[in-house]
Short mmCIF file of C-alpha atoms and ligand atoms in Angstrom, two decimals:
data_model
loop_
_atom_site.label_atom_id
_atom_site.label_comp_id
_atom_site.label_asym_id
_atom_site.label_seq_id
_atom_site.Cartn_x
_atom_site.Cartn_y
_atom_site.Cartn_z
CA MET A 1 66.59 48.67 -44.35
CA LYS A 2 69.26 51.16 -45.43
CA SER A 3 71.24 53.90 -43.74
CA PHE A 4 69.99 57.45 -44.31
CA ARG A 5 73.27 58.01 -46.19
CA ASP A 6 72.49 55.25 -48.71
CA PHE A 7 68.88 56.41 -48.99
CA MET A 8 69.98 60.01 -49.72
CA GLU A 9 72.58 58.93 -52.28
CA GLU A 10 69.93 56.95 -54.22
CA LYS A 11 67.43 59.77 -53.96
CA VAL A 12 69.87 62.44 -55.21
CA LEU A 13 71.11 60.33 -58.13
CA GLU A 14 67.56 59.39 -59.14
CA TYR A 15 66.60 63.06 -58.99
CA TYR A 16 69.48 64.50 -61.02
CA ARG A 17 69.48 61.72 -63.62
CA SER A 18 65.76 61.96 -64.37
CA PRO A 19 64.89 64.01 -67.48
CA ARG A 20 62.71 66.62 -65.83
CA GLU A 21 63.27 70.39 -65.49
CA LYS A 22 64.87 71.08 -62.10
CA PHE A 23 66.02 74.66 -62.32
CA SER A 24 64.25 78.03 -62.62
CA SER A 25 60.54 78.81 -62.30
CA LYS A 26 59.61 75.69 -64.33
CA GLY A 27 61.55 73.44 -61.95
CA ASP A 28 62.12 73.03 -58.23
CA PHE A 29 64.66 75.68 -57.23
CA PHE A 30 66.81 78.64 -58.31
CA THR A 31 70.56 78.68 -57.83
CA ALA A 32 72.64 81.87 -57.99
CA PRO A 33 73.93 81.20 -61.55
CA GLU A 34 70.30 80.61 -62.59
CA LEU A 35 69.25 83.95 -61.10
CA ASP A 36 71.62 86.20 -63.01
CA ARG A 37 74.87 86.14 -64.98
CA ALA A 38 76.30 88.65 -62.47
CA PHE A 39 77.06 85.69 -60.18
CA GLY A 40 79.31 83.84 -62.64
CA GLU A 41 80.90 87.16 -63.63
CA ALA A 42 81.69 87.91 -59.96
CA ILE A 43 83.31 84.47 -59.58
CA ALA A 44 85.33 85.10 -62.77
CA GLU A 45 86.46 88.52 -61.53
CA PHE A 46 87.49 87.06 -58.16
CA LEU A 47 89.47 84.20 -59.75
CA HIS A 48 91.13 86.40 -62.40
CA PRO A 49 94.39 87.25 -60.53
CA TYR A 50 94.78 83.67 -59.30
CA LEU A 51 94.34 82.23 -62.79
CA LYS A 52 96.79 84.81 -64.22
CA SER A 53 99.41 83.63 -61.74
CA LEU A 54 99.10 80.04 -62.97
CA GLY A 55 100.19 80.27 -66.62
CA ASN A 56 97.89 77.91 -68.54
CA PRO A 57 95.18 77.34 -65.97
CA VAL A 58 92.45 74.73 -65.98
CA LEU A 59 89.06 75.33 -64.40
CA LEU A 60 87.36 72.15 -63.21
CA GLU A 61 83.71 72.58 -62.21
CA LEU A 62 81.89 69.95 -60.14
CA GLY A 63 78.13 69.51 -60.68
CA ALA A 64 77.51 72.22 -63.28
CA GLY A 65 73.69 72.11 -63.46
CA ARG A 66 72.63 73.66 -66.79
CA GLY A 67 76.13 75.06 -67.39
CA LEU A 68 75.22 78.72 -66.82
CA MET A 69 78.07 79.50 -64.42
CA ALA A 70 80.57 78.01 -66.89
CA ARG A 71 79.04 80.10 -69.70
CA ASP A 72 79.19 83.32 -67.64
CA ILE A 73 82.75 82.74 -66.43
CA LEU A 74 84.01 81.98 -69.95
CA SER A 75 82.09 84.91 -71.48
CA TYR A 76 83.63 87.22 -68.87
CA TYR A 77 87.22 86.18 -69.72
CA ARG A 78 86.51 86.27 -73.47
CA SER A 79 85.53 89.93 -73.24
CA GLU A 80 87.73 91.14 -70.34
CA ASP A 81 91.01 89.25 -70.91
CA PRO A 82 91.17 87.54 -74.33
CA GLU A 83 94.80 86.55 -73.75
CA LEU A 84 93.94 84.60 -70.61
CA PHE A 85 90.79 83.26 -72.29
CA GLY A 86 93.00 81.78 -75.02
CA LYS A 87 94.98 79.80 -72.44
CA ILE A 88 92.13 78.47 -70.32
CA ARG A 89 90.63 74.97 -70.44
CA TYR A 90 87.29 74.36 -68.71
CA LEU A 91 86.44 70.85 -67.51
CA ILE A 92 83.10 69.69 -66.11
CA TYR A 93 82.60 66.72 -63.78
CA GLU A 94 78.89 65.89 -63.81
CA VAL A 95 76.92 62.81 -62.78
CA SER A 96 73.72 63.47 -64.76
CA PRO A 97 73.66 62.54 -68.49
CA TYR A 98 70.48 64.63 -68.80
CA LEU A 99 72.27 67.74 -67.47
CA ILE A 100 75.39 67.03 -69.57
CA GLU A 101 73.20 67.34 -72.67
CA LYS A 102 71.84 70.68 -71.40
CA GLN A 103 75.38 71.88 -70.61
CA LYS A 104 76.58 70.94 -74.11
CA LYS A 105 73.84 73.08 -75.66
CA VAL A 106 74.51 76.09 -73.42
CA LEU A 107 78.27 75.84 -73.99
CA GLU A 108 78.34 74.97 -77.70
CA GLY A 109 79.93 78.32 -78.56
CA PHE A 110 83.04 77.44 -76.50
CA ASP A 111 85.44 74.87 -77.92
CA LYS A 112 87.50 74.80 -74.70
CA VAL A 113 84.99 72.85 -72.59
CA GLU A 114 85.42 69.12 -71.95
CA TRP A 115 83.49 66.66 -69.80
CA VAL A 116 85.50 64.35 -67.54
CA GLU A 117 84.52 61.17 -65.71
CA ASP A 118 87.17 61.47 -63.04
CA LEU A 119 89.16 64.35 -61.57
CA PRO A 120 92.33 64.72 -63.70
CA ARG A 121 95.58 66.24 -62.38
CA ILE A 122 95.45 69.98 -63.08
CA GLU A 123 97.07 73.31 -62.31
CA GLY A 124 94.19 75.67 -61.83
CA VAL A 125 90.96 75.95 -59.88
CA VAL A 126 88.39 73.35 -58.82
CA LEU A 127 85.08 75.13 -58.27
CA SER A 128 81.48 74.33 -57.44
CA ASN A 129 78.22 76.02 -56.58
CA GLU A 130 75.63 73.97 -54.66
CA PHE A 131 77.47 70.70 -55.30
CA PHE A 132 78.57 69.64 -51.80
CA ASP A 133 75.01 69.94 -50.40
CA THR A 134 73.89 67.12 -52.71
CA LEU A 135 76.41 64.64 -51.24
CA PRO A 136 74.84 62.10 -48.85
CA VAL A 137 75.17 62.38 -45.07
CA HIS A 138 75.07 59.93 -42.18
CA VAL A 139 72.56 61.19 -39.61
CA VAL A 140 73.53 60.56 -36.00
CA LYS A 141 72.04 61.35 -32.62
CA GLY A 142 74.02 60.39 -29.52
CA ASP A 143 75.10 56.80 -30.01
CA ARG A 144 72.54 56.01 -32.71
CA GLU A 145 72.42 56.32 -36.49
CA LEU A 146 69.33 56.90 -38.65
CA TYR A 147 68.14 54.14 -41.01
CA ILE A 148 65.09 53.99 -43.28
CA ASN A 149 63.05 50.80 -43.45
CA GLU A 150 61.15 49.33 -46.43
CA ARG A 151 58.01 51.29 -45.49
CA GLY A 152 59.93 54.59 -45.57
CA GLU A 153 59.95 54.94 -41.77
CA GLU A 154 62.82 56.24 -39.67
CA VAL A 155 64.56 53.65 -37.48
CA TRP A 156 67.43 54.47 -35.10
CA LEU A 157 70.08 51.76 -34.70
CA SER A 158 73.25 51.72 -32.65
CA LEU A 159 76.10 53.57 -34.38
CA GLN A 160 78.52 51.04 -35.90
CA ASN A 161 80.48 53.11 -38.44
CA GLU A 162 84.01 53.71 -37.08
CA ARG A 163 84.75 56.53 -39.57
CA VAL A 164 81.64 58.37 -38.41
CA ARG A 165 82.75 57.95 -34.78
CA GLU A 166 86.21 59.24 -35.62
CA PHE A 167 84.65 62.27 -37.39
CA LEU A 168 82.53 63.08 -34.29
CA ARG A 169 85.62 62.82 -32.06
CA ARG A 170 87.79 64.97 -34.29
CA MET A 171 85.14 67.67 -34.76
CA GLY A 172 84.32 67.73 -31.02
CA TYR A 173 80.69 66.63 -31.58
CA GLU A 174 80.67 63.56 -29.30
CA GLY A 175 77.84 63.54 -26.79
CA LEU A 176 75.86 66.37 -28.47
CA ASP A 177 72.14 65.96 -27.77
CA GLN A 178 70.96 66.80 -31.30
CA ARG A 179 70.95 65.43 -34.83
CA VAL A 180 74.40 65.70 -36.37
CA GLU A 181 75.03 65.10 -40.06
CA VAL A 182 78.30 63.51 -41.05
CA CYS A 183 79.27 63.84 -44.70
CA LEU A 184 82.09 61.37 -45.25
CA ASP A 185 81.47 61.71 -49.00
CA CYS A 186 82.40 65.41 -48.65
CA ILE A 187 85.72 64.43 -47.05
CA ASP A 188 86.35 61.82 -49.75
CA ILE A 189 85.73 64.24 -52.62
CA LEU A 190 87.86 66.87 -50.84
CA GLU A 191 90.72 64.36 -50.79
CA ARG A 192 90.20 63.69 -54.51
CA ILE A 193 90.11 67.44 -55.26
CA ALA A 194 93.36 67.99 -53.37
CA GLY A 195 94.88 64.97 -55.14
CA ALA A 196 93.84 66.44 -58.50
CA LEU A 197 95.32 69.88 -57.75
CA VAL A 198 99.04 69.80 -58.50
CA ARG A 199 99.02 73.52 -57.75
CA GLY A 200 96.05 75.80 -57.45
CA TYR A 201 92.84 76.61 -55.64
CA HIS A 202 89.54 75.16 -54.52
CA LEU A 203 86.44 77.39 -54.44
CA VAL A 204 83.20 76.17 -52.83
CA VAL A 205 79.96 78.17 -52.74
CA ASP A 206 77.12 76.51 -50.88
CA TYR A 207 74.72 76.88 -48.01
CA GLY A 208 76.22 75.71 -44.78
CA TYR A 209 77.45 76.25 -41.28
CA THR A 210 80.46 76.01 -38.99
CA SER A 211 80.72 73.96 -35.77
CA GLU A 212 79.77 76.99 -33.65
CA GLU A 213 76.46 77.26 -35.56
CA LEU A 214 75.53 73.57 -35.12
CA PRO A 215 73.16 74.24 -32.16
CA LYS A 216 70.96 76.28 -34.56
CA PHE A 217 69.98 72.98 -36.21
CA PRO A 218 68.81 70.62 -33.44
CA GLU A 219 66.80 68.59 -35.98
CA GLY A 220 69.57 68.64 -38.60
CA THR A 221 69.58 70.45 -41.95
CA VAL A 222 68.33 67.82 -44.42
CA VAL A 223 65.49 69.14 -46.63
CA GLY A 224 63.57 68.06 -49.71
CA TYR A 225 62.61 70.62 -52.35
CA LYS A 226 59.92 70.35 -54.97
CA ARG A 227 58.41 73.20 -56.97
CA HIS A 228 60.13 75.82 -54.82
CA THR A 229 58.60 74.44 -51.61
CA VAL A 230 60.27 72.60 -48.75
CA ARG A 231 58.66 69.17 -48.43
CA GLY A 232 58.38 67.36 -45.11
CA ASP A 233 57.98 63.87 -46.56
CA ILE A 234 61.32 63.26 -48.21
CA TYR A 235 60.80 59.50 -48.13
CA GLY A 236 58.00 59.46 -50.73
CA GLU A 237 58.05 61.02 -54.21
CA GLU A 238 61.04 62.06 -56.34
CA MET A 239 62.54 65.34 -55.13
CA ASP A 240 65.81 67.12 -54.51
CA VAL A 241 67.19 66.15 -51.10
CA SER A 242 70.12 68.11 -49.72
CA ALA A 243 71.99 68.79 -46.48
CA GLN A 244 73.77 71.98 -45.54
CA VAL A 245 77.55 71.83 -45.83
CA ASN A 246 79.73 71.58 -42.73
CA PHE A 247 82.41 74.14 -43.64
CA SER A 248 84.37 73.53 -40.42
CA ALA A 249 84.85 69.93 -41.58
CA LEU A 250 86.04 71.05 -45.03
CA MET A 251 88.58 73.40 -43.41
CA GLU A 252 89.70 70.87 -40.77
CA TYR A 253 90.05 67.83 -43.07
CA GLY A 254 91.41 70.02 -45.85
CA LYS A 255 94.59 70.38 -43.76
CA ASP A 256 95.19 66.61 -44.05
CA PHE A 257 95.21 66.95 -47.82
CA GLY A 258 97.38 70.10 -48.04
CA LEU A 259 94.48 72.52 -48.55
CA LYS A 260 95.02 75.86 -46.78
CA THR A 261 92.07 78.15 -46.11
CA VAL A 262 92.63 81.47 -47.87
CA LEU A 263 89.12 82.86 -47.34
CA TYR A 264 85.88 81.84 -45.65
CA ASP A 265 82.98 84.31 -45.63
CA THR A 266 79.31 84.78 -46.38
CA GLN A 267 78.17 85.07 -50.00
CA ARG A 268 76.98 88.58 -49.10
CA ASN A 269 80.45 89.77 -48.04
CA PHE A 270 82.08 87.90 -50.89
CA LEU A 271 79.89 89.54 -53.56
CA ALA A 272 80.16 92.93 -51.86
CA SER A 273 83.96 92.68 -52.20
CA ILE A 274 83.81 92.32 -56.01
CA PRO A 275 84.07 95.77 -57.67
CA GLY A 276 82.25 94.67 -60.85
CA PHE A 277 79.29 93.35 -58.87
CA LEU A 278 78.94 96.63 -56.97
CA THR A 279 79.23 98.67 -60.16
CA LYS A 280 76.49 96.54 -61.75
CA LEU A 281 74.23 97.16 -58.72
CA GLU A 282 74.82 100.88 -59.00
CA GLU A 283 74.23 100.99 -62.78
CA LEU A 284 70.99 99.04 -62.48
CA SER A 285 69.64 101.28 -59.72
CA PHE A 286 70.27 104.39 -61.86
CA GLU A 287 68.87 102.87 -65.04
CA GLY A 288 65.30 102.45 -63.80
CA SER A 289 63.87 100.48 -66.79
CA PRO A 290 61.56 97.55 -65.88
CA GLU A 291 64.30 95.08 -66.97
CA ALA A 292 66.88 96.90 -64.83
CA VAL A 293 64.55 96.87 -61.82
CA GLU A 294 64.03 93.12 -62.26
CA ARG A 295 67.76 92.43 -62.55
CA LEU A 296 68.45 94.64 -59.55
CA SER A 297 66.03 92.59 -57.48
CA ARG A 298 67.78 89.35 -58.58
CA LEU A 299 71.18 90.74 -57.55
CA LYS A 300 69.72 91.80 -54.21
CA THR A 301 68.39 88.26 -53.69
CA MET A 302 71.96 86.95 -54.04
CA LEU A 303 73.20 89.54 -51.56
CA ILE A 304 70.37 89.58 -49.05
CA SER A 305 68.13 86.51 -48.87
CA MET A 306 70.87 84.11 -50.00
CA GLY A 307 73.66 86.29 -48.66
CA ASP A 308 74.06 84.97 -45.13
CA ARG A 309 72.91 81.38 -45.67
CA PHE A 310 75.41 80.83 -48.46
CA LYS A 311 79.12 80.72 -47.71
CA VAL A 312 82.26 80.91 -49.80
CA LEU A 313 85.33 78.84 -48.99
CA PHE A 314 88.57 79.38 -50.94
CA GLN A 315 91.48 77.04 -50.30
CA SER A 316 94.95 76.84 -51.86
CA LYS A 317 97.13 73.81 -52.56
CA GLY A 318 100.87 73.75 -53.24
CA LEU A 319 101.25 77.56 -53.22
C1 SAM B 401 71.96 71.79 -56.93
S1 SAM B 401 72.65 71.39 -58.49
C2 SAM B 401 73.71 72.80 -58.74
C3 SAM B 401 73.95 73.03 -60.19
C4 SAM B 401 74.80 74.25 -60.54
N1 SAM B 401 76.10 74.21 -59.94
C5 SAM B 401 74.09 75.54 -60.17
O1 SAM B 401 74.56 76.21 -59.24
O2 SAM B 401 73.09 75.86 -60.81
C6 SAM B 401 73.78 70.05 -58.14
C7 SAM B 401 74.62 69.61 -59.32
O3 SAM B 401 75.54 68.58 -58.90
C8 SAM B 401 75.42 67.42 -59.74
N2 SAM B 401 75.77 66.26 -58.91
C9 SAM B 401 75.08 65.75 -57.87
N3 SAM B 401 75.74 64.69 -57.33
C10 SAM B 401 76.88 64.55 -58.06
C11 SAM B 401 77.98 63.64 -58.01
N4 SAM B 401 78.04 62.69 -57.10
N5 SAM B 401 78.98 63.79 -58.90
C12 SAM B 401 78.94 64.78 -59.84
N6 SAM B 401 77.92 65.67 -59.94
C13 SAM B 401 76.91 65.55 -59.07
C14 SAM B 401 73.97 67.48 -60.20
O4 SAM B 401 73.69 66.68 -61.32
C15 SAM B 401 73.83 68.98 -60.46
O5 SAM B 401 74.43 69.35 -61.69
#
């Protein structure tokens, strides 16, 4: 018997460490950087003034997948601001040796990328796309916590974990008659991110919700993906299991670690505020070639179908 949290952690690590294609049409899901380079370029454009203000900034990406966002961010600075590009270092913190190999191939043209096993002290920006949703969650309903037995069946036992109780109290979730997911691992990594940032920013892009939206998910948000389909039976075969990110918790606990919220918005509004992204949309709609039409549809996916589900949180530390 193990807690759902321990089950999910094992499942996620098994999934990401296994040498099988996960991304794109050959794999299980698309992420925004996998859809089009315009996503990484928009992130680069957004971060540009903040990085300029930091002298010799370091970018530290958590869970970099195939390394496409890193490639697109670095390519953007190389062409748009070579002086800044010369000063930047790009670090990647990644749990999957299989993906590290992929990242090394994609990024071999950049000698400024390094892989780190812990979060070093930096002045710069810690950033991630679809990283927090892979961190394991405790699943709670009322005074009970979800466990999984040896036969892969759900068992509800009385809630013993004092940190989970404290989280429910602090977030005002006590007594809610619905499944609530408690990601203590998210709080722990947030503390490590803040500890790593001497001075700088933390950018999170992920699908998630705030406390006010919790009633929309009476059965919780945990899902398993395989071959672009949501699977009901997450307890069986190997698949990607994830839980939506509780952004209220990241903002609330961030205060304990000196992280101030600068911006929280939907991915749609975020992308629509980036001039380069809008210009690209406009250019592609005028161009009209089959390739342009295809790219336009990918950019629209980021804005429309992903646009409201995905959120952007930007926090500052020591500034
Ligand atoms: C859903 S993928 C997102 C990949 C990439 N950011 C993208 O948007 O395409 C999650 C990434 O986080 C990594 N990851 C998962 N758990 C991790 C952990 N505990 N520590 C570091 N990386 C982790 C995975 O190996 C993978 O690279």
